[in-house]
Coordinates of C-alpha atoms in Angstrom, one line a residue:
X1 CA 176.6 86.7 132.9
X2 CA 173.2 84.9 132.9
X3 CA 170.0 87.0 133.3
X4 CA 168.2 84.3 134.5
X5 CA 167.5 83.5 138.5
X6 CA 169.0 80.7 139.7
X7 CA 167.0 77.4 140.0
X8 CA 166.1 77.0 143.8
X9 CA 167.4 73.8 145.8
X10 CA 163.9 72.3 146.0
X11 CA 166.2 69.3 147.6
X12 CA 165.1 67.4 150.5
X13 CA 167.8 69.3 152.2
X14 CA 165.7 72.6 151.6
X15 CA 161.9 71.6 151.9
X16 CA 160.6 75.0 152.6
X17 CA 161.7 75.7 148.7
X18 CA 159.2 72.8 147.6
X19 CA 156.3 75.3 149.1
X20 CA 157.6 78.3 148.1
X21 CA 158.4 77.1 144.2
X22 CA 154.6 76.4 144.0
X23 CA 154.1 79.7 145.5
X24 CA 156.4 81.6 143.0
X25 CA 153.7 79.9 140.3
X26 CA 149.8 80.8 141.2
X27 CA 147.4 78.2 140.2
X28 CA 145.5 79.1 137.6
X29 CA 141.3 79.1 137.3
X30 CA 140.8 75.5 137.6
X31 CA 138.1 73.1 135.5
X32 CA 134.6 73.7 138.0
X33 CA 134.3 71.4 141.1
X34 CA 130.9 69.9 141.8
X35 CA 130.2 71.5 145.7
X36 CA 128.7 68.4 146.7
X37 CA 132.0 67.0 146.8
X38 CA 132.2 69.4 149.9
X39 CA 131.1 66.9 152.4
X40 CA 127.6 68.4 153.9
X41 CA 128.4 68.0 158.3
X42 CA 130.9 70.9 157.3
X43 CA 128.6 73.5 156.2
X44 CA 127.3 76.2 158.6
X45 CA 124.6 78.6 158.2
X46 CA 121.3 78.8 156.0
X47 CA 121.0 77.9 152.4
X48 CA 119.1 80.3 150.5
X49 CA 119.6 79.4 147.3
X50 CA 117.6 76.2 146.8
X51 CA 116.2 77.0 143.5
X52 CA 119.5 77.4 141.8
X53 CA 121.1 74.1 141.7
X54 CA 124.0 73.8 139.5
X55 CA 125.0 77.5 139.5
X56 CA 128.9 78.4 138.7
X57 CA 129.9 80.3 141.1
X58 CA 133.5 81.9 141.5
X59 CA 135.8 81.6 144.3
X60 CA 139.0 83.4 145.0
X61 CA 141.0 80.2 146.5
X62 CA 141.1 76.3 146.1
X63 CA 138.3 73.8 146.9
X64 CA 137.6 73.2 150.0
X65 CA 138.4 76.6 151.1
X66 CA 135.8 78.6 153.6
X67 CA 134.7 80.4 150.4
X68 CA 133.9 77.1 149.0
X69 CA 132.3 76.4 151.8
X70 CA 130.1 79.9 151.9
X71 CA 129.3 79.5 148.3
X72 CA 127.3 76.1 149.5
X73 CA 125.3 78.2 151.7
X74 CA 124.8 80.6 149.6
X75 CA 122.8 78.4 146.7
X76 CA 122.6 74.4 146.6
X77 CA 124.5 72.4 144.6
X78 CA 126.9 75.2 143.2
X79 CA 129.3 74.2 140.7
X80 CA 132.5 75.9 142.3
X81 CA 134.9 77.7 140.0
X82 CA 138.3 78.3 141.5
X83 CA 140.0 81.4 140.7
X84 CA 143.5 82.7 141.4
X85 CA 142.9 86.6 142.6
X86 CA 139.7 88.1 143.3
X87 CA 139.9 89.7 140.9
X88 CA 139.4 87.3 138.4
X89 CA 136.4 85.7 140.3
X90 CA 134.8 89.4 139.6
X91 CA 136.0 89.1 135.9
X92 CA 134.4 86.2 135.4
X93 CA 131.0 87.5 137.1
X94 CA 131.1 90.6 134.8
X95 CA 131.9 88.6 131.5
X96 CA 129.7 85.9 132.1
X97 CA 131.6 82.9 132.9
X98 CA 130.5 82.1 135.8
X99 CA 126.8 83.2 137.8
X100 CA 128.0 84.8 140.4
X101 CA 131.2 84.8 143.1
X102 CA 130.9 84.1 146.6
X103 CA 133.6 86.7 148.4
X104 CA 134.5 87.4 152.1
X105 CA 133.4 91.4 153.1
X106 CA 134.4 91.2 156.4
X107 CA 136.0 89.3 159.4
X108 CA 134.7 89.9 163.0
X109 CA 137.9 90.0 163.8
X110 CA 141.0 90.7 161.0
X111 CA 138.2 93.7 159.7
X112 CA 137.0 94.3 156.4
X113 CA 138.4 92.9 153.1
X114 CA 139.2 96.3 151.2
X115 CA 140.1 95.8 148.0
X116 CA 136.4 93.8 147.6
X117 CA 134.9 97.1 148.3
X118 CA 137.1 98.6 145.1
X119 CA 135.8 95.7 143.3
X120 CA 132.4 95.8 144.0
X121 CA 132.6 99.6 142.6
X122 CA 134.3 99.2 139.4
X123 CA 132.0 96.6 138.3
X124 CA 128.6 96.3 137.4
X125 CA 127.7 94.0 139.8
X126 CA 125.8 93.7 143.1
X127 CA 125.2 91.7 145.9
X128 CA 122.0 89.6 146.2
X129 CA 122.8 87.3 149.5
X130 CA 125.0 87.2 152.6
X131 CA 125.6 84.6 154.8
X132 CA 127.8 84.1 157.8
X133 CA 130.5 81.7 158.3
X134 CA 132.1 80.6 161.6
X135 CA 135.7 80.2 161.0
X136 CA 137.2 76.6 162.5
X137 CA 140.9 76.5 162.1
X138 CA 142.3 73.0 162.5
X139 CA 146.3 71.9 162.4
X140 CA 146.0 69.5 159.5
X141 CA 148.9 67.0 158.5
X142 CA 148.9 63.7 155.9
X143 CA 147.7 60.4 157.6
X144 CA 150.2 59.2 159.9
X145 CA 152.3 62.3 161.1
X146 CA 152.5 62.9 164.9
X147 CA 152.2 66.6 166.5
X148 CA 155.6 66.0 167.5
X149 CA 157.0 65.7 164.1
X150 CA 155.7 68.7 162.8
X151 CA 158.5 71.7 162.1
X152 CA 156.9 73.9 160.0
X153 CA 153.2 75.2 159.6
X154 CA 151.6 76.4 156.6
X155 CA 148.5 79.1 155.7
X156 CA 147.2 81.9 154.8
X157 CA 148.6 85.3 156.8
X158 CA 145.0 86.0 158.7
X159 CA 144.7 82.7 159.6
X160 CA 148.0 82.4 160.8
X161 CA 147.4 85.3 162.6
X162 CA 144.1 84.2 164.3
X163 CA 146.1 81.1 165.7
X164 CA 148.9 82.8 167.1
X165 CA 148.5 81.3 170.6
X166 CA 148.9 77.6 169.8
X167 CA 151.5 78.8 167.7
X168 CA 153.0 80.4 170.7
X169 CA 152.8 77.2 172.9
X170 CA 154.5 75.0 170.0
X171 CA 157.6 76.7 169.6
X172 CA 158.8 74.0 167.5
X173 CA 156.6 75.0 164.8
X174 CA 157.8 77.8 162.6
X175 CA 154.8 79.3 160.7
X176 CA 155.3 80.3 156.9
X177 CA 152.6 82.6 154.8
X178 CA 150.7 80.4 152.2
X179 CA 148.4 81.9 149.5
X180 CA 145.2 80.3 150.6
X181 CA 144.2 77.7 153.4
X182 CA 142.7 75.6 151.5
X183 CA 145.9 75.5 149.0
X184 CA 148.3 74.6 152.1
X185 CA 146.7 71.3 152.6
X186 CA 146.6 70.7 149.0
X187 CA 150.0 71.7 149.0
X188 CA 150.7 69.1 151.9
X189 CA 149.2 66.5 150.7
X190 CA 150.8 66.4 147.2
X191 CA 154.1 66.6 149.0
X192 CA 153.5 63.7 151.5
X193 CA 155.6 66.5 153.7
X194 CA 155.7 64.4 157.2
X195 CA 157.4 67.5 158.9
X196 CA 154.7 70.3 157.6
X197 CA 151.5 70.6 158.8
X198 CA 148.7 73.1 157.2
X199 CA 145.9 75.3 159.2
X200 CA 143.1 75.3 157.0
X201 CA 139.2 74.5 157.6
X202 CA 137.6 70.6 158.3
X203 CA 136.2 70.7 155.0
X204 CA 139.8 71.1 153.1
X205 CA 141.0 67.8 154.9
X206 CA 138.4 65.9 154.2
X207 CA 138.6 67.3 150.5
X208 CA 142.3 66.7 150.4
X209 CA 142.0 63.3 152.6
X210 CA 144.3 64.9 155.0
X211 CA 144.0 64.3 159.1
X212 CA 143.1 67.0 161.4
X213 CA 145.6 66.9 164.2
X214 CA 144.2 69.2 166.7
X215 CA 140.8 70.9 165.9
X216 CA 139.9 74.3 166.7
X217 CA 142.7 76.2 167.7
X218 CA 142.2 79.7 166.6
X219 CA 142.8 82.1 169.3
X220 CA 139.0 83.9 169.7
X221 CA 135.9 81.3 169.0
X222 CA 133.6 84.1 168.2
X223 CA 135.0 84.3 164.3
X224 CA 132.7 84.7 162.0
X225 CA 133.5 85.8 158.4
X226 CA 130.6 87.6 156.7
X227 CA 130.2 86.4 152.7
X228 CA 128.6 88.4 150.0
X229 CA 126.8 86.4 146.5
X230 CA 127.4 88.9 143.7
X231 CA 126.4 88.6 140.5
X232 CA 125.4 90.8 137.3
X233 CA 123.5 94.0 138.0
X234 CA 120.9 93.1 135.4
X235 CA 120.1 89.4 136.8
X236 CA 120.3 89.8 140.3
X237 CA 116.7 89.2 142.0
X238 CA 115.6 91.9 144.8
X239 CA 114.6 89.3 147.9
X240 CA 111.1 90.6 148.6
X241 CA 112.5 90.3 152.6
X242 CA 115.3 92.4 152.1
X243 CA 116.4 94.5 155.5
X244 CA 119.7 95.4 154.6
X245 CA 121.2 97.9 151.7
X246 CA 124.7 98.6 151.0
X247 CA 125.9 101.7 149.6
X248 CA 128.9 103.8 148.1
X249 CA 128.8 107.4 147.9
X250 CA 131.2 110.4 147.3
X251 CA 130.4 113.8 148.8
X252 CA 131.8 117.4 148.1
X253 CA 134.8 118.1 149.6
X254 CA 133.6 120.8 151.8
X255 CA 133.0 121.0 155.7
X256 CA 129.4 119.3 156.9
X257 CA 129.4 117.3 153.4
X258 CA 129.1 113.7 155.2
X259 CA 127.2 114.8 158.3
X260 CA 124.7 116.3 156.2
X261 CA 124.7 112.9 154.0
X262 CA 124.7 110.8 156.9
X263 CA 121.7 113.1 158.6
X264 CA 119.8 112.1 155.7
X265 CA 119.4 108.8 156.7
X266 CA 118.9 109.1 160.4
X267 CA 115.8 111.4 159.5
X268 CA 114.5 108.3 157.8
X269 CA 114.8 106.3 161.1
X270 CA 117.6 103.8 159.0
X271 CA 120.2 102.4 161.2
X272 CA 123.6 102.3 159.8
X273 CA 125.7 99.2 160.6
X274 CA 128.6 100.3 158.8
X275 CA 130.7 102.4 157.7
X276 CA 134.4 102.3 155.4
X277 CA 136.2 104.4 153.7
X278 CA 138.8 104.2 150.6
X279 CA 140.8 106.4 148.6
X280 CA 140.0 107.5 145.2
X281 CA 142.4 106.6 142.8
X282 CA 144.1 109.7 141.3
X283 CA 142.5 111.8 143.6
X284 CA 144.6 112.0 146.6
X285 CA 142.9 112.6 149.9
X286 CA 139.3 112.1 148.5
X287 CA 137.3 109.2 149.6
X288 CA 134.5 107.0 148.4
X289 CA 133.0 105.7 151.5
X290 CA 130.5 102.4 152.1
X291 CA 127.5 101.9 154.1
X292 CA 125.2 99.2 155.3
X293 CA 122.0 99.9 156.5
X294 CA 119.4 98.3 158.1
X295 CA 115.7 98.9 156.4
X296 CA 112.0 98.0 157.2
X297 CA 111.0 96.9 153.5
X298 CA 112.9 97.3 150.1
X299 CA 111.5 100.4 149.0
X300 CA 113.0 101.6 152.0
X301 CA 116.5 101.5 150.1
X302 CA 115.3 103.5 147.2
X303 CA 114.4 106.4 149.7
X304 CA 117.7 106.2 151.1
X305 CA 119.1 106.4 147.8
X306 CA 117.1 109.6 147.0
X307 CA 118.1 111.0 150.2
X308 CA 121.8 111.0 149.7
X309 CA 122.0 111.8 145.7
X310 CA 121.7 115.8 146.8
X311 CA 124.4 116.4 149.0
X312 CA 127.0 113.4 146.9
X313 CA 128.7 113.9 143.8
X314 CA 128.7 110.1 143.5
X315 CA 125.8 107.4 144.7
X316 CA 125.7 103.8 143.7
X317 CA 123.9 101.1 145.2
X318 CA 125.4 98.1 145.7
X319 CA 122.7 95.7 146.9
X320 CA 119.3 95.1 148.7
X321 CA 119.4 91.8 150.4
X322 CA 118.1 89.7 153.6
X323 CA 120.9 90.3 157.2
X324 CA 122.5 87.3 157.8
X325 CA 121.8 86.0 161.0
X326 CA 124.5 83.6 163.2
X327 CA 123.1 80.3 163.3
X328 CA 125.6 78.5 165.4
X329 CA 127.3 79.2 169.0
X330 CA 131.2 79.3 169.0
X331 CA 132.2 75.8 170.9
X332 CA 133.5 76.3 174.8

């Protein structure tokens, strides 16, 4: 008896199988994209990078994802490397392939993005920039398909999940998990699949030179996905304006150990914006926990640091840069 899986009916009798074959293979890191190709009326936010044109930067996702589209605003004319996992967009930060990688922390809605936080500690990296990026979600489909054609919806799980209303009121449309937004219109598109649609960003149909069927149709319009720039400890550049520090910390496990830590800064007058926890790793029931912080100047950080170091077995910084500041209202 043969070992090997059988091959799937990828038939037109079976189209779901023609998704989840490519699925079953992840893309690889692919040759670097030029961001301009990004058209520009799809970027949001600030650009703060304007002095370093033609930076690689690494992305976890395809082009024309809403990383793709943070990494733009994050420095001008990035050279966009797309990377499988995440973890290979922090790989190629630490070993030099790349600048830097533009990564989602944290949604205002689906919450933070935990296993960045474990990245972010296991390598020596920090973040220089943050931008915010207001999340569009559009039903995409190849030129030509009707709403009424469509059987089947492809994307990533929290997006899927953001749009669960229209979903809702189209029961027609059964919704399958994809591994990126971005890669679900890509997907689409190479399939010429007149019976699937995709819900992915403006920018990946106009990359993919798909049509947007209904814009906008994500449950809450205040989504806003917060991005951080990391790059190499040793080449990241303080911003002079820096009002924000994030930082991981371990403390004793014994009773008071956090309040006391957490004391420290509210003496200092530092606001903390946030706070998360994770487990150790071989250390069951033991925590490394990460803070933001709001700080009048940069120096500010180092105090906080100082602060902290007596009453934590563990302290590491990982960045001083400028808050992120919403620049655009959610539509009506």
């Amino acid at each position: 008896m043969s070992s090997e899986s059988p091959t799937p009916d990828i038939s037109e009798k079976n189209p779901v199988a023609l998704w989840y074959g490519a699925r079953k293979h992840p893309f690889q890191p692919s040759s670097p994209v030029n961001a301009p190709e990004l058209r520009p009326e799809t970027q949001t936010g600030t650009r703060t990078g304007a002095n370093d044109p033609g930076m690689k930067i690494a992305i976890q996702g395809e082009p024309g994802s809403f990383s793709h589209e943070a990494a733009m605003n994050l420095v001008a004319d990035a050279v966009i490397v797309p990377c499988a996992l995440s973890a290979d967009a922090f790989a190629a930060v630490a070993n030099g392939s790349v600048a830097a990688a533009a990564i989602p922390i944290e949604n205002s809605l689906a919450g933070s993005v935990s296993e960045h936080f474990d990245l972010l500690l296991t390598h020596d990296v920090m973040v220089e920039r943050e931008t915010l990026l207001r999340i569009r979600h559009n039903l995409i489909a190849i030129s030509g398909t009707h709403i009424g054609e469509i059987d089947r919806v492809f994307s990533h799980p929290v997006a899927l999940a953001q749009c669960r209303r229209f979903l809702a009121d189209h029961p027609r449309m059964e919704s399958y998990a994809f591994y990126d937004t971005a890669g679900s219109v890509k997907q689409l598109v190479e399939l010429r699949d007149h019976h699937a649609a995709a819900i992915a960003s403006e920018a990946a149909a106009h990359y993919y030179g798909a049509h947007i069927l209904q814009a906008d149709i994500e449950d809450n319009p205040e989504n806003y996905t917060r991005f951080f720039l990391v790059r190499r400890t040793r080449e990241v550049v303080v911003d002079p304006k820096a009002n924000k520090i994030s930082i991981a910390f371990a403390v004793e496990n014994r009773a008071g150990s956090l309040v006391a830590a957490l004391h420290e800064l509210s003496a200092m007058g530092i606001n903390l914006t946030k706070i998360e926890s994770r487990p150790v790793h071989g250390k069951p029931w033991e925590y490394i926990f990460y803070v933001d912080c709001q700080i009048h100047a940069p120096e500010d950080g180092t105090r906080a640091i100082e602060a902290l170091k007596p009453h934590c077995s563990m302290v590491k910084e990982l960045g001083r840069y400028r808050e992120a500041m919403r620049t655009g209202l959610a539509k009506a």
